[in-house]
XYZ file of C-alpha atoms in Angstrom:
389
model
C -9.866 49.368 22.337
C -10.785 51.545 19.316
C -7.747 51.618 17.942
C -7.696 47.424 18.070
C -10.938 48.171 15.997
C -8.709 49.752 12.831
C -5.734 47.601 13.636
C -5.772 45.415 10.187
C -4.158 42.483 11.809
C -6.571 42.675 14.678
C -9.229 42.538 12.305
C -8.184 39.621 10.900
C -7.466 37.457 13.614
C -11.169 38.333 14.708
C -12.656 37.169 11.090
C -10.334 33.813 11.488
C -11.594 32.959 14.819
C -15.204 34.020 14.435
C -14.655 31.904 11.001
C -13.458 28.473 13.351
C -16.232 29.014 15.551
C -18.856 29.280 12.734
C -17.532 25.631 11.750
C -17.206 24.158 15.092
C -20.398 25.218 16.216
C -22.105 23.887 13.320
C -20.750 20.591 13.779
C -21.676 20.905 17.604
C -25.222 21.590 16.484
C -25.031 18.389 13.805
C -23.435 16.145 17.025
C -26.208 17.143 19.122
C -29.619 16.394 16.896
C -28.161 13.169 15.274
C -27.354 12.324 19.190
C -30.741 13.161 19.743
C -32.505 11.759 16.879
C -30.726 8.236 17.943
C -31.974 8.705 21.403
C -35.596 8.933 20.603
C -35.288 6.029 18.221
C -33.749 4.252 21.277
C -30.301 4.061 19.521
C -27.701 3.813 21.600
C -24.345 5.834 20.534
C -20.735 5.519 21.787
C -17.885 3.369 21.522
C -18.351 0.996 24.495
C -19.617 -1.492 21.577
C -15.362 -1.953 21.036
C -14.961 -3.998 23.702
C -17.937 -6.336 23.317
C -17.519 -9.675 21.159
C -18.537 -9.721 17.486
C -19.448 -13.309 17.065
C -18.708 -13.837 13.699
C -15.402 -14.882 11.911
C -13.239 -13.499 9.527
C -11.764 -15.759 6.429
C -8.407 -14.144 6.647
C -6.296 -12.400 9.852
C -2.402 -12.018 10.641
C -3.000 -12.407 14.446
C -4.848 -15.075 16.291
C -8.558 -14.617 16.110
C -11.862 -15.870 17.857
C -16.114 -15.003 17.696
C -15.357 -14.145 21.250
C -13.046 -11.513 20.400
C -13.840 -7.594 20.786
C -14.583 -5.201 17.574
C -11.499 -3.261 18.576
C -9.568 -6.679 17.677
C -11.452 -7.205 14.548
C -11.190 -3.658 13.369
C -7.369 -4.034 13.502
C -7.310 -7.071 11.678
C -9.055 -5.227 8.892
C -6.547 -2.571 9.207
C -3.785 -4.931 9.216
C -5.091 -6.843 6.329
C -5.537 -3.649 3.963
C -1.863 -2.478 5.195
C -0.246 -5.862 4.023
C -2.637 -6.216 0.580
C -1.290 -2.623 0.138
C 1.968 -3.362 0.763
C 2.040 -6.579 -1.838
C 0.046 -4.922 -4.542
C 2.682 -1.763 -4.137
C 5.298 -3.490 -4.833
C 4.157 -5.480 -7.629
C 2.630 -2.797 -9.285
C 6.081 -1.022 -8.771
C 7.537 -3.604 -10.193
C 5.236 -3.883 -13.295
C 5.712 -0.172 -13.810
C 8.763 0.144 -13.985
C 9.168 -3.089 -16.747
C 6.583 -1.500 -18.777
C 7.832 2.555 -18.596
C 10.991 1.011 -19.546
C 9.547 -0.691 -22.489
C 7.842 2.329 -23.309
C 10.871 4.084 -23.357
C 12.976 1.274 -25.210
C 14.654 1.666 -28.734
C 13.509 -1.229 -29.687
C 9.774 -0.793 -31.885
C 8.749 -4.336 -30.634
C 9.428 -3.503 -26.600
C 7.437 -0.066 -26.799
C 4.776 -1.709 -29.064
C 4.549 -4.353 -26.289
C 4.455 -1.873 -23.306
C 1.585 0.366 -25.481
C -0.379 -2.509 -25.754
C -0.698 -3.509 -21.829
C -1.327 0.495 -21.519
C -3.625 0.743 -23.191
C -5.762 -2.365 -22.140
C -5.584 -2.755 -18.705
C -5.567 1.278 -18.119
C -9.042 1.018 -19.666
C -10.820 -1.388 -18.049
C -12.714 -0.363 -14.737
C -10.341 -1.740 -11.716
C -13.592 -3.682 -10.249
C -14.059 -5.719 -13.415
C -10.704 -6.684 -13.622
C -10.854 -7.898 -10.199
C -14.016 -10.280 -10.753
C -12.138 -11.033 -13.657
C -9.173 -12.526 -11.820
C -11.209 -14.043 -8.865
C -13.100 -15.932 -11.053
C -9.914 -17.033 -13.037
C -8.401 -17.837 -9.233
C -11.613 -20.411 -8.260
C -11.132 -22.307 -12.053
C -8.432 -23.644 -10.913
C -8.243 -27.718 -10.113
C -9.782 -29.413 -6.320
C -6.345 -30.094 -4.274
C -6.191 -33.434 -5.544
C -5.813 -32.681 -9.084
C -3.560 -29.618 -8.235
C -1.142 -28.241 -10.894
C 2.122 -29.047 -9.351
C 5.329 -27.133 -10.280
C 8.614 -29.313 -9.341
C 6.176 -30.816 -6.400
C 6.616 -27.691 -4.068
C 4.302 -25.517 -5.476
C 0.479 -26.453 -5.703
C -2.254 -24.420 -7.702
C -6.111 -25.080 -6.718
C -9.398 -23.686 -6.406
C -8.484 -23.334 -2.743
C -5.452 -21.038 -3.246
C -1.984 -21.354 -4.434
C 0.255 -23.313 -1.940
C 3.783 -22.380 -1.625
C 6.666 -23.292 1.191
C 7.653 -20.951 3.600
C 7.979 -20.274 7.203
C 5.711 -21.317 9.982
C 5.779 -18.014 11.722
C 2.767 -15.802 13.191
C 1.348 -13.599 11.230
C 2.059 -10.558 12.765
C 5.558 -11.296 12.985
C 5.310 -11.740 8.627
C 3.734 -8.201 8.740
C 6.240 -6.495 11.032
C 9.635 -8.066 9.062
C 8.203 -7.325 5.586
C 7.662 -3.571 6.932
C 11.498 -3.430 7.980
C 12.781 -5.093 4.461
C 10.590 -2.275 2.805
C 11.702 0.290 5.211
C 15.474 -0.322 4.444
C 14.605 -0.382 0.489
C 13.354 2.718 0.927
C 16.416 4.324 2.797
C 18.581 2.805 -0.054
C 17.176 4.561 -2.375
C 17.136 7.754 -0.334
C 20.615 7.265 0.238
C 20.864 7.014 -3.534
C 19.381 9.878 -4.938
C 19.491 12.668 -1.877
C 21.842 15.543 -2.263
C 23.178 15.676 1.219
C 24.797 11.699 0.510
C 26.794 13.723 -2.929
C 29.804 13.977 -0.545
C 30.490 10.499 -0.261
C 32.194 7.997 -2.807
C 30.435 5.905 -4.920
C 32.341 3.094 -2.972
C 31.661 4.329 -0.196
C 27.872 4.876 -0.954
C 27.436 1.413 -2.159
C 28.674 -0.014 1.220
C 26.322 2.096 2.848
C 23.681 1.259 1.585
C 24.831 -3.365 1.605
C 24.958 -2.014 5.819
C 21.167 -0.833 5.576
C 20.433 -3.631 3.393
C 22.070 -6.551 6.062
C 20.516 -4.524 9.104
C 17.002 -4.743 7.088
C 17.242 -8.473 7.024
C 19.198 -8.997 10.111
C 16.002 -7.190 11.699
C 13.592 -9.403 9.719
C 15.533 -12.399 9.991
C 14.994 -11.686 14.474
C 11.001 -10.967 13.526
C 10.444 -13.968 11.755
C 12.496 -16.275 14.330
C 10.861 -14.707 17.271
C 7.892 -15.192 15.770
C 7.954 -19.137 14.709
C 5.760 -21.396 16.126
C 7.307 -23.768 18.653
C 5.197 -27.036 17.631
C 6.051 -26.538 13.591
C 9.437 -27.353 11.738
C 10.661 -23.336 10.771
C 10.389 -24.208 7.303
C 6.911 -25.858 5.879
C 6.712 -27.359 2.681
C 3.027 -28.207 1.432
C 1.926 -31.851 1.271
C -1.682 -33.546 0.176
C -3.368 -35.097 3.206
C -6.871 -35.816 2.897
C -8.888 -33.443 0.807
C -6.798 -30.633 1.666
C -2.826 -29.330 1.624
C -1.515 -28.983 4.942
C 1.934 -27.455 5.481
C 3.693 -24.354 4.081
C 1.630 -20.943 3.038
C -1.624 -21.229 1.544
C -2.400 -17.258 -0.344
C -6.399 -17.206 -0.911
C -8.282 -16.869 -4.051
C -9.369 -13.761 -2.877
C -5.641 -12.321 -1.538
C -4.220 -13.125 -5.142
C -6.849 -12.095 -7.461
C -6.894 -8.722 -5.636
C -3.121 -8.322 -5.240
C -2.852 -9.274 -9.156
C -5.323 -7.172 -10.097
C -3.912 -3.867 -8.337
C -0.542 -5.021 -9.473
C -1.229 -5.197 -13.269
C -3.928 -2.093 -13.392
C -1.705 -0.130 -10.869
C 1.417 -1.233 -13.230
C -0.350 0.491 -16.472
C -0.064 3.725 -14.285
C 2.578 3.238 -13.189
C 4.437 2.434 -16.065
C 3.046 6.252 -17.940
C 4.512 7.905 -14.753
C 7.938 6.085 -15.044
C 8.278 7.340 -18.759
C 7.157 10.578 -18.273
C 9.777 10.743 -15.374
C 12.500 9.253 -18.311
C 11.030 11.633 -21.131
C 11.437 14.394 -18.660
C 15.297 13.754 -18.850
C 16.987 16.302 -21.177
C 19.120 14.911 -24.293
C 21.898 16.878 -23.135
C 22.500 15.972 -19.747
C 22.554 12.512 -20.897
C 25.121 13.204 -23.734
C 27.280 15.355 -21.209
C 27.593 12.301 -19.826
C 28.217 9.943 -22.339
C 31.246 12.252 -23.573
C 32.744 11.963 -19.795
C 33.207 8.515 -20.778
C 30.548 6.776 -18.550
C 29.457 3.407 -20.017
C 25.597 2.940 -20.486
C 25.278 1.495 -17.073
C 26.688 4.439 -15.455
C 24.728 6.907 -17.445
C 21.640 5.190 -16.330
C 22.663 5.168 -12.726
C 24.286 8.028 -12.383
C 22.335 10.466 -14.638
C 19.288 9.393 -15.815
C 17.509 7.183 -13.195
C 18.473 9.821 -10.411
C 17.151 12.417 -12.405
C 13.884 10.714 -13.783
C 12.932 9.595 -9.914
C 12.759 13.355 -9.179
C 10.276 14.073 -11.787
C 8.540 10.541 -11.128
C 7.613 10.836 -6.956
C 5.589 13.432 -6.628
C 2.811 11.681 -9.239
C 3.790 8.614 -7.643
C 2.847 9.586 -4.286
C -0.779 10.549 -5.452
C -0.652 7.270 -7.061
C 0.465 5.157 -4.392
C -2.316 6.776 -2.243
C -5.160 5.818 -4.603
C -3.998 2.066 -4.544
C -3.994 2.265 -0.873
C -7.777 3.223 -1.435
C -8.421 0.592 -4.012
C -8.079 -2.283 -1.669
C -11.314 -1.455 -0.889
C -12.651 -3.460 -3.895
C -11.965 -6.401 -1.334
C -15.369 -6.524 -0.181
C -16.366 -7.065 -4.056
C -14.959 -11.022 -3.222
C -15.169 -11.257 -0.025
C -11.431 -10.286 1.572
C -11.998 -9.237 4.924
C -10.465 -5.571 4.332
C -10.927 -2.888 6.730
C -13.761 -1.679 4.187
C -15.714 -5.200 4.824
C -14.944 -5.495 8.582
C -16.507 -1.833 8.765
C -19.528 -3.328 6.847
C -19.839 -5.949 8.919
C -19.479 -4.500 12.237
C -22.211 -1.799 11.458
C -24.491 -4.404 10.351
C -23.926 -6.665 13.754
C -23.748 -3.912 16.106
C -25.723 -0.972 14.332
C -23.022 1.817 15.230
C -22.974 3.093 11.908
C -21.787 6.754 12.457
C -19.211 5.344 14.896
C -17.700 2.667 12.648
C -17.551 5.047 9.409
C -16.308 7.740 11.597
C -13.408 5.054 12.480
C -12.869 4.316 8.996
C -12.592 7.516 7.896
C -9.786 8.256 10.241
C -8.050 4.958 9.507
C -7.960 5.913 6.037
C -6.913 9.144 6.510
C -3.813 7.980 8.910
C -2.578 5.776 6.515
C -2.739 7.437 3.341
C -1.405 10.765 5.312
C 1.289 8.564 6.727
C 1.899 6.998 3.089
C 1.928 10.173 1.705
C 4.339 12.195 4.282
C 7.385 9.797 3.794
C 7.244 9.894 0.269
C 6.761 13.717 0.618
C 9.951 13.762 3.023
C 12.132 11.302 0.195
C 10.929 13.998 -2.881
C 11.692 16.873 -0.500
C 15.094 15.016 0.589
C 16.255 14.065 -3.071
C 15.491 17.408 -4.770
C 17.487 19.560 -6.208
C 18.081 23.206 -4.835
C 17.283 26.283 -6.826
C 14.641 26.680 -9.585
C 14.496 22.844 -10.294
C 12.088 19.872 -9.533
C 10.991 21.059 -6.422
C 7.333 20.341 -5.166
């Protein structure tokens, strides 16, 4: 036993333990008087409220929804709802970023003036303005019956843009865009990781057309399993009444947020994506230029491979806070998990409950977000004393 006393390691694993119980105890003691605080105020505290009905509606759900529906049910359709805004405004903010680094990056003066000008604006105006900005641009627009048509399938209004598509649940939408992003994201892990460097660029390519055909072959089964018997599969929008009926109607509220995470995300984007390119030396790029590879190749083969390595690990952090900004959908009323929460502890009063639940939603997400793109940058980098994070 004494000699356990001056045994360092002993010592240690003493002050580490003593250390976790310090903590734990501490929240015990917080538990235990808040517990107690909401007894005497005749509070009740627990999650038995889940299964009771809310009562109230929401404007916008992927699954079928009813008052008389549990606040389990409604708390997933908030999570739901910020997972697919997330997923939209991701991509076009990708999407944005990447035009814009690469204008940035251009040798032509009028491109990179271009790209420093949308910088430079829409990196400096506050994310919440530029959302009331575009909400209020999205309810200008004409009643249905004076809709601005393009080619008579697709209808702009104050009630939402109008657009065919398929007449499929909502869920089933969510789940088959999920496995079209999942196989983009394999691609490009395919792409870039060392351990696909033994195979031929042939062969490579027709890798990655099989992950492509089984990521819409899976979608394509979603979306079919998912139609809705009484509908043709296919909806095209039509006036009847006062109101469109037919194809996909996006809300004011889904668009103005989407666009505005798209173009302010985009300006971040788009200084990440030519730092990535900047970070590219001049002479791996002329090594290969004097192996004879044509422009394309050099930017496939050298530069873009090389400039995603320096890109993900900034784009991971940055990807995470866009996940968090769909929170500014309470701002206009888009029932995000933020709002639902907001609602719920205003119906039901469980207010350390319901942020305790959004807390760990937000933390599962943007730890689940965060550890695949973690796993692609660990996957695609190089060995030795290179980009490695």
């Amino acid at each position: 036993m004494i000699s356990a006393v001056y045994n360092r390691q002993v010592r240690a694993v003493v002050a580490q333990a003593a250390y976790l119980l310090f903590w734990a105890g501490l929240v015990l003691v917080c538990v235990l008087e808040a517990r107690a605080n909401l007894n005497a105020q005749h509070l009740t505290t627990g999650f038995d409220f889940l299964w009771k009905s809310t009562g109230w509606d929401v404007t916008f759900s992927l699954i079928e929804y009813k008052p008389s529906d549990p606040y389990w049910k409604v708390l997933l359709i908030g999570v739901m709802n910020t997972l697919f805004l997330g997923a939209i405004g991701l991509v076009l903010a990708t999407v944005v970023g990447v035009v814009v680094g690469m204008a940035r990056t251009s040798q032509n003066d009028i491109a990179r003036l271009l790209g420093t000008i949308y910088v430079e604006i829409f990196r400096n105006i506050p994310l919440i303005v530029q959302v009331f900005f575009w909400y209020a641009v999205a309810t200008r627009f004409p009643a249905p019956r004076q809709a601005l048509s393009v080619e008579g399938l697709v209808y702009l209004t104050s009630r939402g843009l109008y657009v065919p598509g398929l007449n499929i649940t909502g869920l089933s939408a969510f789940l088959g865009i999920l496995a079209l992003l999942a196989a983009l994201g394999l691609i490009v892990f395919i792409a870039a990781a060392p351990r696909f460097r033994r195979y031929e660029p042939r062969e490579k390519g027709r890798l990655q057309l099989a992950v492509l055909a089984v990521g819409l072959a899976v979608m394509a089964v979603i979306f079919v399993a998912g139609r809705l018997p009484e509908l043709p599969f296919v909806g095209v929008p039509e006036l009847k009444g006062l109101a469109f009926k037919g194809g996909i109607r996006i809300t004011p509220e889904l668009a103005a947020l989407a666009f505005a995470i798209a173009i302010y995300g985009g300006a971040y984007i788009g200084e990440i994506v030519r730092g990535g390119f900047k970070a590219v030396g001049h002479g791996q790029v002329e090594a290969a230029e004097a192996l004879g590879l044509t422009p394309l190749q050099v930017f496939t083969k050298v530069r873009f491979p090389l400039a995603l390595r320096a890109m993900l690990p900034i784009l991971t952090n940055q990807y995470v806070w866009l996940i968090k900004a769909t929170t500014m959908g309470i701002a206009i009323g888009f029932t995000d998990f933020f709002m639902v929460v907001s609602i719920s502890i205003n119906q039901s009063g469980q207010t350390l409950e319901l942020i305790g639940i959004l807390m760990a939603g937000f933390l599962i997400i943007n730890f689940g977000l965060a550890a695949i793109l973690n796993t692609i940058n660990r996957a695609i980098a190089l060995k030795g004393d290179q980009l490695r994070t």
